[in-house]
Coordinates of N, CA and C in Angstrom, one line a residue:
M1 N -58.5 -141.4 -27.6 CA -59.6 -142.0 -27.0 C -60.6 -141.8 -28.2
R2 N -61.8 -142.7 -28.3 CA -62.8 -142.5 -29.2 C -64.1 -142.2 -28.6
I3 N -64.7 -141.1 -29.0 CA -66.0 -140.6 -28.4 C -67.0 -140.8 -29.4
L4 N -68.1 -141.3 -29.1 CA -69.2 -141.5 -29.9 C -70.2 -140.4 -29.5
T5 N -70.7 -139.7 -30.7 CA -72.0 -138.7 -30.1 C -73.1 -139.2 -30.9
I6 N -74.3 -139.4 -30.3 CA -75.5 -139.9 -30.9 C -76.6 -138.7 -31.1
G7 N -76.9 -138.5 -32.3 CA -78.0 -137.6 -32.7 C -79.3 -137.8 -31.8
D8 N -80.1 -136.8 -31.7 CA -81.3 -136.9 -31.1 C -82.1 -138.1 -31.1
I9 N -82.2 -139.0 -30.0 CA -82.9 -140.2 -30.0 C -84.4 -140.0 -30.1
V10 N -85.2 -140.3 -31.0 CA -86.5 -140.0 -31.1 C -87.6 -141.2 -30.8
A11 N -88.4 -141.1 -30.0 CA -89.6 -141.9 -29.6 C -89.1 -143.3 -29.3
S12 N -89.9 -144.4 -29.3 CA -89.9 -145.7 -28.9 C -88.9 -146.4 -29.9
D13 N -89.0 -145.9 -31.0 CA -88.2 -146.9 -32.2 C -86.7 -146.5 -32.0
G14 N -86.5 -145.1 -31.9 CA -85.1 -144.7 -31.7 C -84.4 -145.3 -30.5
R15 N -85.1 -145.3 -29.5 CA -84.6 -145.7 -28.1 C -84.3 -147.3 -28.2
E16 N -85.3 -148.0 -28.8 CA -85.2 -149.3 -28.9 C -84.0 -149.8 -29.7
Y17 N -83.7 -149.0 -30.8 CA -82.6 -149.1 -31.7 C -81.2 -149.2 -31.0
V18 N -81.3 -148.0 -30.1 CA -80.0 -147.8 -29.1 C -80.0 -148.9 -28.4
Y19 N -81.0 -149.3 -27.6 CA -81.0 -150.4 -26.6 C -80.4 -151.6 -27.1
N20 N -80.9 -152.0 -28.3 CA -80.7 -153.3 -29.2 C -79.2 -153.3 -29.8
N21 N -78.6 -152.2 -30.2 CA -77.4 -152.1 -31.2 C -76.3 -151.2 -30.5
L22 N -76.3 -150.4 -29.5 CA -75.3 -149.6 -29.1 C -74.1 -150.6 -28.7
G23 N -74.2 -151.7 -28.2 CA -73.2 -152.6 -27.9 C -72.3 -152.9 -29.0
K24 N -73.2 -153.4 -30.0 CA -72.4 -153.7 -31.3 C -71.7 -152.3 -31.9
I25 N -72.3 -151.3 -31.9 CA -71.6 -150.0 -32.5 C -70.5 -149.7 -31.6
R26 N -70.5 -149.8 -30.4 CA -69.4 -149.5 -29.5 C -68.1 -150.4 -29.9
N27 N -68.5 -151.7 -30.1 CA -67.4 -152.8 -30.4 C -67.0 -152.5 -31.8
K28 N -67.7 -152.1 -32.8 CA -67.3 -152.0 -34.0 C -66.4 -150.9 -34.4
Y29 N -66.9 -149.8 -33.6 CA -66.1 -148.4 -33.8 C -65.1 -148.2 -32.7
R30 N -64.7 -149.3 -31.6 CA -63.9 -149.2 -30.7 C -64.0 -147.8 -29.8
I31 N -65.2 -147.7 -29.5 CA -65.6 -146.6 -28.7 C -65.3 -146.6 -27.2
D32 N -64.8 -145.6 -26.6 CA -64.3 -145.5 -25.2 C -65.2 -144.7 -24.5
Y33 N -66.2 -143.9 -25.1 CA -67.2 -143.1 -24.2 C -68.3 -142.6 -25.2
C34 N -69.5 -142.5 -24.7 CA -70.7 -142.2 -25.6 C -71.4 -141.2 -25.0
V35 N -71.8 -140.2 -25.8 CA -72.9 -139.2 -25.4 C -73.9 -139.0 -26.4
A36 N -75.1 -139.2 -25.8 CA -76.3 -139.1 -26.6 C -77.2 -138.1 -26.1
N37 N -78.0 -137.4 -27.2 CA -78.9 -136.4 -26.9 C -80.3 -137.2 -26.7
G38 N -80.8 -137.1 -25.4 CA -82.1 -137.8 -25.1 C -83.4 -137.0 -25.1
E39 N -83.3 -135.8 -25.5 CA -84.5 -134.8 -25.2 C -85.9 -135.3 -26.0
N40 N -85.8 -136.3 -27.0 CA -87.0 -136.7 -27.4 C -87.3 -138.1 -27.3
A41 N -86.6 -138.7 -26.3 CA -86.7 -140.0 -26.1 C -88.1 -140.5 -25.7
A42 N -88.7 -139.8 -25.1 CA -90.2 -140.2 -24.5 C -91.2 -139.8 -25.5
V43 N -92.4 -140.5 -25.3 CA -93.5 -140.0 -26.2 C -93.7 -138.6 -25.7
T44 N -94.1 -137.7 -26.6 CA -94.3 -136.4 -26.4 C -93.3 -135.6 -25.8
N45 N -92.1 -136.1 -26.3 CA -90.9 -135.4 -25.9 C -90.3 -135.6 -24.6
G46 N -89.1 -135.1 -24.3 CA -88.7 -135.2 -22.8 C -88.0 -136.6 -22.7
I47 N -87.7 -137.0 -21.2 CA -87.4 -138.3 -21.0 C -87.9 -138.8 -19.7
T48 N -87.9 -139.9 -19.6 CA -88.2 -140.5 -18.1 C -87.2 -141.1 -17.5
A49 N -87.3 -141.4 -16.2 CA -86.2 -142.0 -15.3 C -86.0 -143.5 -16.0
D50 N -87.0 -144.1 -16.4 CA -86.7 -145.5 -16.5 C -86.0 -145.6 -18.1
I51 N -86.3 -144.5 -18.9 CA -85.5 -144.3 -20.4 C -84.2 -144.1 -20.1
A52 N -84.0 -143.2 -19.4 CA -82.7 -142.8 -18.9 C -81.8 -143.8 -18.3
R53 N -82.6 -144.5 -17.6 CA -81.7 -145.8 -16.8 C -81.3 -146.7 -17.8
T54 N -82.2 -147.1 -19.0 CA -82.1 -148.0 -19.7 C -81.0 -147.6 -20.8
L55 N -81.0 -146.3 -21.1 CA -80.1 -145.9 -22.2 C -78.6 -146.0 -21.6
I56 N -78.4 -145.7 -20.4 CA -77.2 -145.7 -19.7 C -76.8 -147.3 -19.5
E57 N -77.6 -148.0 -19.1 CA -77.3 -149.5 -19.2 C -77.1 -150.2 -20.3
S58 N -77.6 -149.5 -21.6 CA -77.3 -149.9 -22.9 C -75.7 -149.4 -23.5
G59 N -75.1 -148.5 -22.7 CA -73.9 -148.1 -22.9 C -73.8 -146.6 -23.1
V60 N -74.8 -145.7 -23.0 CA -74.7 -144.3 -23.1 C -74.1 -143.9 -21.8
D61 N -73.0 -142.9 -21.9 CA -72.2 -142.6 -20.6 C -73.0 -141.3 -20.1
V62 N -73.2 -140.4 -21.1 CA -73.9 -139.2 -20.6 C -75.0 -138.8 -21.4
I63 N -76.2 -138.4 -21.0 CA -77.4 -138.0 -21.9 C -77.4 -136.5 -21.8
T64 N -77.5 -135.9 -22.9 CA -77.8 -134.4 -23.1 C -79.3 -134.1 -23.4
M65 N -79.5 -133.0 -23.1 CA -81.1 -132.5 -23.2 C -81.0 -131.3 -24.1
G66 N -82.3 -130.6 -24.2 CA -82.4 -129.5 -24.9 C -83.7 -128.6 -24.6
N67 N -84.3 -128.1 -25.7 CA -85.6 -127.4 -25.3 C -86.8 -128.2 -24.9
H68 N -86.6 -129.5 -25.2 CA -87.8 -130.4 -24.6 C -87.3 -130.9 -23.2
T69 N -86.4 -130.5 -22.6 CA -86.0 -131.0 -21.1 C -87.2 -131.3 -20.3
F70 N -87.9 -130.3 -20.2 CA -89.2 -130.3 -19.2 C -90.4 -130.5 -19.8
S71 N -90.3 -131.4 -21.0 CA -91.7 -131.7 -21.6 C -92.3 -132.9 -21.0
N72 N -91.6 -133.9 -20.2 CA -92.0 -135.0 -19.5 C -92.4 -134.6 -18.0
K73 N -93.2 -135.0 -17.3 CA -93.5 -134.8 -16.1 C -92.4 -135.3 -15.0
E74 N -91.7 -136.3 -15.3 CA -90.6 -136.9 -14.7 C -89.3 -136.1 -14.5
Y75 N -89.3 -134.9 -15.4 CA -88.0 -134.2 -15.4 C -87.2 -134.0 -14.0
P76 N -88.1 -133.7 -12.8 CA -87.3 -133.4 -11.8 C -86.6 -134.5 -11.1
I77 N -87.3 -135.8 -11.3 CA -86.7 -137.0 -10.7 C -85.4 -137.2 -11.7
V78 N -85.5 -137.1 -12.8 CA -84.5 -137.5 -13.8 C -83.1 -136.7 -13.5
L79 N -83.4 -135.3 -13.6 CA -82.3 -134.3 -13.4 C -81.7 -134.2 -12.0
E80 N -82.6 -134.6 -11.0 CA -82.0 -134.6 -9.6 C -81.5 -136.0 -9.1
D81 N -81.9 -137.0 -9.7 CA -81.4 -138.3 -9.3 C -80.3 -139.0 -10.1
N82 N -80.1 -138.3 -11.2 CA -79.3 -139.0 -12.2 C -78.2 -138.1 -12.7
P83 N -77.1 -137.9 -12.1 CA -76.0 -136.9 -12.7 C -75.6 -137.1 -14.1
R84 N -75.8 -138.2 -14.7 CA -75.4 -138.7 -16.0 C -76.4 -138.0 -17.1
V85 N -77.4 -137.3 -16.6 CA -78.5 -136.9 -17.4 C -78.4 -135.1 -17.2
I86 N -77.8 -134.4 -18.3 CA -77.5 -133.1 -18.0 C -78.5 -132.3 -18.9
R87 N -78.8 -131.2 -18.6 CA -79.6 -130.1 -19.3 C -78.9 -128.9 -19.7
P88 N -79.3 -128.1 -20.8 CA -78.6 -127.0 -21.1 C -78.2 -126.0 -19.7
A89 N -76.9 -125.6 -19.7 CA -76.4 -125.1 -18.7 C -76.7 -123.8 -18.4
N90 N -77.0 -123.2 -19.7 CA -77.6 -121.8 -19.6 C -79.0 -121.5 -19.3
Y91 N -79.7 -122.6 -18.8 CA -81.1 -122.2 -18.1 C -80.8 -121.5 -16.7
P92 N -82.0 -120.9 -16.2 CA -81.7 -120.1 -15.0 C -81.0 -121.0 -13.9
P93 N -80.4 -120.5 -13.1 CA -79.6 -121.0 -12.1 C -80.5 -122.1 -11.1
E94 N -81.6 -121.7 -10.8 CA -82.9 -122.5 -10.0 C -83.1 -123.6 -10.5
T95 N -82.8 -123.8 -11.9 CA -83.4 -125.0 -12.4 C -82.9 -126.2 -12.1
E96 N -83.7 -127.3 -12.0 CA -83.1 -128.6 -11.5 C -81.9 -129.1 -12.4
G97 N -81.0 -129.9 -11.8 CA -80.1 -130.5 -12.6 C -78.9 -129.6 -12.8
E98 N -77.8 -130.3 -13.6 CA -76.7 -129.6 -14.0 C -76.3 -129.6 -15.3
G99 N -75.5 -128.7 -15.6 CA -75.4 -128.3 -17.1 C -74.0 -129.0 -17.7
Y100 N -73.4 -129.8 -16.6 CA -72.1 -130.5 -17.2 C -71.8 -131.6 -16.3
F101 N -71.1 -132.5 -16.8 CA -70.7 -133.8 -16.0 C -69.3 -134.1 -16.3
T102 N -68.5 -134.4 -15.2 CA -67.2 -134.7 -15.3 C -66.8 -136.1 -14.8
E103 N -66.0 -137.0 -15.5 CA -65.6 -138.4 -15.0 C -64.2 -138.7 -15.2
D104 N -63.8 -139.2 -14.3 CA -62.3 -139.9 -14.4 C -62.4 -141.4 -14.9
I105 N -62.2 -141.7 -16.0 CA -62.2 -143.0 -16.4 C -60.9 -143.9 -16.4
G106 N -60.0 -143.3 -15.6 CA -58.8 -143.7 -15.4 C -57.5 -143.3 -16.2
Y107 N -57.6 -143.4 -17.7 CA -56.6 -143.0 -18.4 C -56.9 -141.5 -18.9
A108 N -58.1 -141.1 -18.6 CA -58.4 -139.7 -19.0 C -59.7 -139.0 -18.3
R109 N -59.6 -137.7 -18.1 CA -60.8 -137.0 -17.3 C -61.6 -136.4 -18.3
I110 N -62.9 -136.8 -18.3 CA -63.8 -136.3 -19.4 C -64.8 -135.2 -18.9
A111 N -65.0 -134.3 -19.4 CA -66.2 -133.3 -19.0 C -67.1 -133.1 -20.4
V112 N -68.4 -133.3 -20.0 CA -69.4 -133.2 -21.1 C -70.3 -131.9 -20.6
I113 N -70.4 -130.8 -21.5 CA -71.1 -129.8 -21.4 C -72.3 -129.7 -22.4
N114 N -73.5 -129.2 -21.8 CA -74.7 -129.1 -22.5 C -75.1 -127.6 -22.5
V115 N -75.2 -127.0 -23.6 CA -75.7 -125.5 -23.9 C -76.7 -125.5 -24.9
M116 N -77.5 -124.4 -24.8 CA -78.6 -124.3 -25.9 C -78.3 -122.8 -26.5
G117 N -78.7 -122.9 -28.0 CA -78.5 -121.6 -28.5 C -79.6 -120.7 -28.4
R118 N -79.6 -119.5 -29.0 CA -80.6 -118.4 -28.9 C -81.4 -118.1 -30.1
M119 N -80.8 -118.1 -31.1 CA -81.3 -117.9 -32.3 C -82.6 -118.8 -32.7
N120 N -83.7 -118.4 -32.8 CA -85.0 -119.0 -33.1 C -85.6 -120.0 -31.8
M121 N -84.8 -119.9 -30.8 CA -85.2 -120.6 -29.6 C -85.5 -119.6 -28.5
M122 N -85.9 -120.4 -27.4 CA -86.5 -119.4 -26.1 C -85.1 -118.6 -25.6
P123 N -85.7 -117.4 -25.2 CA -84.6 -116.5 -24.6 C -84.0 -117.2 -23.4
L124 N -82.5 -117.5 -23.5 CA -81.7 -117.8 -22.3 C -80.4 -117.0 -22.3
D125 N -79.9 -117.3 -21.0 CA -78.5 -116.8 -20.9 C -77.4 -117.1 -22.0
C126 N -76.5 -116.1 -22.2 CA -75.6 -116.6 -23.4 C -75.0 -117.7 -23.3
P127 N -74.9 -118.6 -24.3 CA -74.5 -119.9 -24.3 C -72.8 -119.7 -24.3
F128 N -72.4 -118.8 -24.9 CA -71.0 -118.5 -25.2 C -70.2 -118.1 -23.7
R129 N -70.9 -117.3 -23.0 CA -70.4 -116.8 -21.6 C -70.6 -118.0 -20.7
E130 N -71.5 -118.8 -20.7 CA -71.9 -119.8 -19.8 C -70.9 -121.0 -20.2
T131 N -70.8 -121.3 -21.3 CA -69.5 -122.3 -21.6 C -68.2 -121.9 -21.1
E132 N -67.9 -120.6 -21.4 CA -66.5 -120.1 -20.9 C -66.4 -120.2 -19.4
R133 N -67.5 -120.0 -18.7 CA -67.6 -120.1 -17.3 C -67.2 -121.5 -16.7
I134 N -67.9 -122.5 -17.3 CA -67.9 -123.8 -17.0 C -66.4 -124.2 -17.2
I135 N -65.9 -124.0 -18.6 CA -64.6 -124.5 -19.1 C -63.4 -123.8 -18.0
E136 N -63.7 -122.5 -17.5 CA -62.7 -122.0 -16.5 C -62.9 -122.8 -15.2
K137 N -64.1 -123.1 -14.9 CA -64.2 -123.9 -13.6 C -63.6 -125.2 -13.5
I138 N -63.7 -125.9 -14.7 CA -63.3 -127.4 -14.8 C -61.9 -127.5 -15.5
R139 N -61.3 -126.4 -15.7 CA -59.9 -126.5 -16.4 C -59.0 -127.5 -15.9
D140 N -58.8 -127.5 -14.7 CA -57.8 -128.5 -13.9 C -58.3 -129.8 -13.7
E141 N -59.6 -130.3 -14.1 CA -60.2 -131.2 -13.8 C -60.6 -132.2 -15.2
A142 N -60.3 -131.6 -16.3 CA -60.8 -132.2 -17.4 C -59.5 -132.4 -18.5
D143 N -59.5 -133.5 -19.1 CA -58.4 -133.7 -20.1 C -59.2 -133.4 -21.5
V144 N -60.4 -133.8 -21.7 CA -61.0 -133.9 -22.5 C -62.4 -133.2 -22.3
I145 N -62.9 -132.2 -23.4 CA -64.2 -131.5 -23.2 C -64.9 -131.8 -24.3
I146 N -66.1 -132.3 -24.2 CA -67.1 -132.3 -25.1 C -68.2 -131.5 -25.0
I147 N -68.8 -130.8 -26.0 CA -69.7 -129.9 -25.8 C -71.0 -130.3 -26.9
D148 N -72.4 -130.5 -26.3 CA -73.5 -130.7 -27.2 C -74.1 -129.2 -27.3
F149 N -73.9 -128.5 -28.4 CA -74.7 -127.3 -28.5 C -76.0 -127.5 -29.2
H150 N -77.1 -127.3 -28.4 CA -78.4 -127.6 -29.0 C -78.8 -126.3 -29.5
A151 N -78.9 -126.2 -30.8 CA -79.3 -124.8 -31.4 C -79.8 -125.2 -32.6
E152 N -80.5 -124.0 -33.2 CA -81.4 -124.1 -34.5 C -80.4 -123.8 -35.7
T153 N -79.9 -122.8 -35.6 CA -79.2 -122.0 -37.0 C -77.9 -122.6 -37.2
T154 N -77.6 -122.9 -38.4 CA -76.2 -123.1 -38.7 C -75.0 -122.0 -38.4
S155 N -75.6 -120.8 -38.7 CA -74.6 -119.7 -38.4 C -74.4 -119.7 -36.7
E156 N -75.2 -119.7 -36.0 CA -74.8 -119.8 -34.5 C -74.1 -120.9 -34.0
K157 N -74.3 -122.1 -34.7 CA -73.3 -123.3 -34.4 C -72.1 -123.1 -34.8
L158 N -71.8 -122.6 -36.2 CA -70.4 -122.5 -36.7 C -69.7 -121.5 -35.9
A159 N -70.5 -120.4 -35.5 CA -69.7 -119.3 -34.7 C -69.4 -119.8 -33.3
F160 N -70.1 -120.7 -32.7 CA -69.9 -121.3 -31.6 C -68.6 -122.3 -31.5
G161 N -68.7 -123.0 -32.6 CA -67.5 -124.0 -32.8 C -66.2 -123.2 -33.0
Y162 N -66.2 -122.2 -33.9 CA -65.0 -121.3 -34.0 C -64.5 -120.8 -32.8
Y163 N -65.7 -120.4 -31.9 CA -65.2 -119.5 -30.7 C -64.5 -120.5 -29.7
F164 N -64.9 -121.8 -29.7 CA -64.5 -122.7 -28.8 C -63.4 -123.7 -29.3
D165 N -62.9 -123.1 -30.5 CA -61.9 -124.0 -31.3 C -60.5 -123.8 -30.4
G166 N -60.0 -125.2 -30.0 CA -58.8 -124.9 -29.1 C -59.1 -125.0 -27.7
K167 N -60.4 -124.6 -27.3 CA -60.8 -124.5 -25.9 C -61.5 -126.0 -25.5
A168 N -62.1 -126.6 -26.6 CA -62.7 -127.8 -26.3 C -62.2 -129.0 -27.2
S169 N -62.4 -130.2 -26.8 CA -62.0 -131.2 -27.6 C -62.9 -131.5 -28.9
A170 N -64.1 -131.3 -28.7 CA -65.0 -131.7 -29.7 C -66.4 -130.9 -29.5
V171 N -67.0 -130.1 -30.4 CA -68.5 -129.5 -30.4 C -69.2 -130.1 -31.4
F172 N -70.4 -130.9 -30.8 CA -71.4 -131.3 -31.9 C -72.7 -130.8 -31.6
G173 N -73.4 -130.4 -32.7 CA -74.7 -129.7 -32.7 C -75.9 -130.8 -32.7
T174 N -76.9 -130.5 -32.0 CA -78.1 -131.2 -32.1 C -79.3 -130.3 -32.2
H175 N -80.5 -130.9 -32.3 CA -81.8 -130.1 -32.5 C -82.5 -130.1 -33.7
T176 N -81.7 -129.9 -35.0 CA -82.4 -129.8 -36.2 C -82.9 -131.3 -36.8
H177 N -82.3 -132.3 -36.1 CA -82.6 -133.9 -36.5 C -82.1 -134.2 -37.9
V178 N -81.4 -133.4 -38.5 CA -80.9 -133.5 -39.9 C -79.4 -133.5 -39.9
Q179 N -78.7 -134.5 -40.0 CA -77.3 -134.7 -40.2 C -76.5 -133.7 -41.2
T180 N -75.6 -132.9 -41.0 CA -75.0 -132.3 -41.8 C -73.6 -132.8 -42.3
A181 N -73.2 -132.4 -43.5 CA -72.0 -133.1 -43.9 C -70.6 -132.2 -43.8
D182 N -70.5 -131.5 -42.8 CA -69.6 -130.6 -42.3 C -68.5 -131.1 -41.4
A183 N -68.6 -132.7 -40.9 CA -67.7 -132.9 -40.0 C -66.3 -132.6 -40.2
Q184 N -65.5 -131.9 -39.3 CA -64.2 -131.4 -39.7 C -63.4 -131.3 -38.2
I185 N -62.3 -131.0 -38.4 CA -61.3 -130.6 -37.4 C -61.0 -129.2 -37.7
M186 N -61.3 -128.2 -36.8 CA -61.2 -126.8 -36.8 C -59.6 -126.5 -36.8
P187 N -59.1 -125.3 -37.2 CA -57.7 -124.9 -37.2 C -57.1 -125.2 -35.8
K188 N -57.8 -125.1 -34.9 CA -57.0 -125.2 -33.6 C -57.0 -126.7 -32.9
G189 N -57.6 -127.5 -33.7 CA -57.8 -128.9 -33.2 C -59.2 -129.3 -32.6
T190 N -60.3 -128.6 -32.6 CA -61.4 -129.0 -32.1 C -62.2 -129.6 -33.1
G191 N -62.7 -130.9 -32.9 CA -63.6 -131.7 -33.7 C -65.0 -131.0 -33.8
Y192 N -65.6 -131.0 -35.0 CA -66.9 -130.3 -35.1 C -67.7 -130.6 -36.0
I193 N -69.1 -130.7 -35.8 CA -70.2 -131.2 -36.9 C -71.4 -130.3 -36.4
T194 N -71.9 -129.5 -37.5 CA -73.0 -128.6 -37.1 C -74.2 -129.3 -36.6
D195 N -74.5 -130.5 -37.1 CA -75.6 -131.3 -36.4 C -75.4 -132.7 -36.7
V196 N -75.5 -133.7 -35.7 CA -75.1 -135.1 -35.7 C -76.4 -135.6 -36.3
G197 N -77.5 -135.1 -36.3 CA -78.8 -135.8 -36.7 C -79.6 -136.2 -35.8
M198 N -80.4 -137.5 -36.3 CA -81.4 -138.0 -35.5 C -81.5 -139.5 -35.6
T199 N -81.6 -140.2 -34.6 CA -81.7 -141.6 -34.4 C -83.2 -142.0 -34.2
G200 N -83.7 -142.3 -35.5 CA -85.3 -142.5 -35.5 C -85.7 -142.8 -36.8
V201 N -87.1 -142.8 -37.0 CA -87.5 -143.4 -38.4 C -87.1 -142.4 -39.3
R202 N -86.7 -143.0 -40.4 CA -86.2 -142.2 -41.5 C -87.0 -141.5 -42.3
E203 N -88.1 -142.4 -42.7 CA -89.1 -141.8 -43.6 C -90.1 -141.0 -42.7
S204 N -89.8 -139.9 -42.4 CA -90.6 -139.1 -41.5 C -90.1 -137.7 -41.5
V205 N -90.8 -136.6 -40.8 CA -90.4 -135.2 -40.8 C -89.9 -135.1 -39.4
L206 N -88.6 -135.5 -39.0 CA -88.1 -135.2 -37.7 C -88.8 -136.2 -36.7
G207 N -89.0 -137.3 -37.3 CA -89.7 -138.5 -36.3 C -91.1 -138.4 -36.3
V208 N -91.8 -137.3 -37.0 CA -93.3 -137.4 -37.0 C -93.8 -137.7 -38.3
K209 N -94.9 -138.4 -38.6 CA -95.7 -139.0 -39.7 C -95.5 -137.8 -40.7
K210 N -94.9 -138.0 -41.8 CA -94.8 -136.9 -42.8 C -96.1 -136.4 -43.4
E211 N -97.1 -137.2 -43.4 CA -98.4 -136.8 -43.8 C -98.9 -135.6 -43.0
A212 N -98.6 -135.7 -41.8 CA -99.3 -134.8 -40.8 C -98.6 -133.4 -40.9
I213 N -97.2 -133.5 -41.3 CA -96.3 -132.3 -41.5 C -96.7 -131.6 -42.7
M214 N -96.8 -132.6 -43.8 CA -97.2 -132.0 -45.2 C -98.5 -131.2 -45.1
E215 N -99.4 -131.9 -44.3 CA -100.9 -131.1 -44.4 C -100.6 -129.7 -43.6
M216 N -100.0 -129.6 -42.5 CA -99.7 -128.6 -41.7 C -99.2 -127.4 -42.6
Y217 N -98.2 -127.8 -43.3 CA -97.6 -126.7 -44.1 C -98.5 -126.4 -45.3
Y218 N -99.2 -127.3 -45.7 CA -100.0 -126.8 -47.0 C -101.3 -126.2 -46.6
T219 N -101.9 -126.6 -45.5 CA -103.2 -125.8 -45.2 C -103.0 -124.8 -44.0
R220 N -101.8 -124.7 -43.4 CA -101.5 -123.8 -42.3 C -102.3 -124.2 -41.0
K221 N -103.1 -125.1 -41.0 CA -103.9 -125.7 -40.0 C -103.0 -126.5 -39.1
H222 N -103.3 -126.4 -37.7 CA -102.5 -127.3 -36.7 C -103.3 -128.6 -36.7
T223 N -102.2 -129.6 -37.0 CA -102.6 -131.1 -37.0 C -102.1 -131.7 -35.9
R224 N -102.6 -132.9 -35.4 CA -101.9 -133.8 -34.4 C -100.8 -134.5 -34.9
F225 N -99.9 -134.4 -34.3 CA -98.6 -134.9 -34.6 C -98.4 -136.4 -34.0
E226 N -98.2 -137.3 -35.0 CA -98.1 -138.7 -34.5 C -96.9 -139.3 -34.8
K227 N -96.5 -140.2 -34.1 CA -94.9 -140.7 -34.2 C -95.0 -141.4 -35.5
A228 N -94.0 -141.3 -36.3 CA -93.8 -142.2 -37.6 C -93.6 -143.6 -37.4
E229 N -93.8 -144.4 -38.3 CA -93.4 -145.9 -38.2 C -92.5 -146.2 -39.4
G230 N -91.7 -147.0 -39.1 CA -90.8 -147.5 -40.4 C -89.5 -147.8 -39.9
E231 N -88.5 -147.9 -41.1 CA -87.2 -148.4 -40.6 C -86.4 -147.3 -39.8
V232 N -85.7 -147.5 -38.8 CA -85.0 -146.8 -38.1 C -83.4 -146.7 -38.5
W233 N -83.0 -145.3 -38.6 CA -81.6 -145.2 -38.9 C -80.8 -144.4 -37.8
F234 N -79.5 -144.8 -37.6 CA -78.8 -144.3 -36.4 C -77.8 -143.2 -37.0
S235 N -77.8 -142.0 -36.5 CA -77.0 -141.0 -36.7 C -76.2 -140.8 -35.6
G236 N -74.9 -140.7 -36.0 CA -73.8 -140.2 -34.9 C -72.5 -139.6 -35.4
C237 N -71.6 -139.6 -34.7 CA -70.3 -139.2 -35.0 C -69.3 -139.4 -34.1
V238 N -68.2 -140.0 -34.7 CA -67.1 -140.5 -33.9 C -65.8 -139.4 -33.9
F239 N -65.4 -139.0 -32.7 CA -64.4 -138.2 -32.5 C -63.2 -138.9 -32.2
D240 N -62.1 -139.0 -32.6 CA -61.0 -139.7 -32.1 C -60.1 -138.5 -31.7
I241 N -59.8 -138.6 -30.1 CA -59.4 -137.5 -29.6 C -57.9 -138.0 -28.8
D242 N -56.9 -137.1 -28.9 CA -55.8 -137.4 -28.2 C -55.9 -136.9 -26.9
E243 N -56.1 -137.9 -25.7 CA -56.3 -137.3 -24.5 C -55.3 -136.6 -23.8
K244 N -54.0 -136.7 -24.6 CA -52.9 -136.1 -23.9 C -53.0 -134.6 -24.3
T245 N -53.5 -134.2 -25.4 CA -53.4 -133.0 -25.9 C -55.0 -132.2 -25.7
G246 N -55.7 -133.2 -25.7 CA -57.2 -132.8 -25.7 C -57.8 -132.3 -27.1
R247 N -57.0 -132.7 -28.3 CA -57.4 -132.4 -29.6 C -57.8 -133.3 -30.3
T248 N -58.9 -133.2 -31.4 CA -59.3 -134.1 -32.1 C -58.3 -134.6 -33.2
V249 N -58.1 -135.9 -33.6 CA -57.3 -136.1 -34.6 C -58.0 -136.8 -35.8
S250 N -59.3 -137.2 -35.7 CA -60.0 -137.6 -36.9 C -61.5 -137.6 -36.5
V251 N -62.3 -137.4 -37.4 CA -63.9 -137.3 -37.3 C -64.4 -138.2 -38.3
E252 N -65.5 -139.1 -37.9 CA -66.1 -139.9 -38.8 C -67.7 -139.7 -38.5
R253 N -68.6 -139.4 -39.7 CA -69.9 -139.5 -39.4 C -70.3 -140.8 -39.6
L254 N -71.5 -141.2 -38.9 CA -72.1 -142.3 -38.9 C -73.5 -142.3 -39.2
Y255 N -74.1 -143.0 -40.2 CA -75.5 -143.0 -40.7 C -75.8 -144.2 -41.5
F256 N -76.6 -145.2 -40.5 CA -76.9 -146.3 -41.1 C -78.1 -147.0 -40.4
S257 N -78.8 -147.9 -41.3 CA -79.7 -148.6 -40.6 C -79.5 -149.9 -40.0
E258 N -80.4 -150.5 -39.1 CA -79.9 -151.8 -38.5 C -79.2 -152.8 -39.5
K259 N -79.9 -153.0 -40.6 CA -79.5 -154.0 -41.8 C -78.0 -153.7 -42.0
E260 N -77.7 -152.4 -42.2 CA -76.4 -152.0 -42.6 C -75.2 -152.2 -41.6
L261 N -75.8 -152.2 -40.3 CA -74.8 -152.5 -39.3 C -74.3 -153.7 -39.1

């Protein structure tokens, strides 16, 4: 089966791209299941109930989140009412929502897990131990396990990937918004990419107007961040997984504009 993972969907431009083009992308690449990171989909980060619903209606099967999970005031509604939106599992247990989602699609049982790293991020429970706990819990109800590891540093992401090599079908990184060129199959059969990238305005700094970010770094003064405008590029990764073994057999990075699609 072919799993499409989509890098952080940023603001209205990124989500409109997904609304308008995900059906074409799924058809072109023969996608069976789609996981997308939506923690930046709303203005000023986070996600709303309407955005989550529209992304799912457009072809996203599971929406993962990250450190901006609670940036929009609608987060309790989204996390409690829509099981297809999951947040990092290593938040405290009292936190709204769930950190994983399982689904039987007939010929395969799929589990999607969302966890967040700790290097240069807020302090949370150990993502390694929490992921182990979830995998042990769902071991008998999942043929394919996909993990979104929302983390800052390449070292933590690589260590996580190697640790869960052979224990998960695929591990894809999110958060940095810059797609890495290391898509691979790890020694024990787990598909991996350090960061799947960003779906948003290409001529920007992580989706923000580049002028504001350049001024911030040059002057060291806080500047008001504004959404960038311009051509949107899609970032994703396709993991071709043998559902009988739960192992990845091929990995393909995707990075293109609407014109190139």
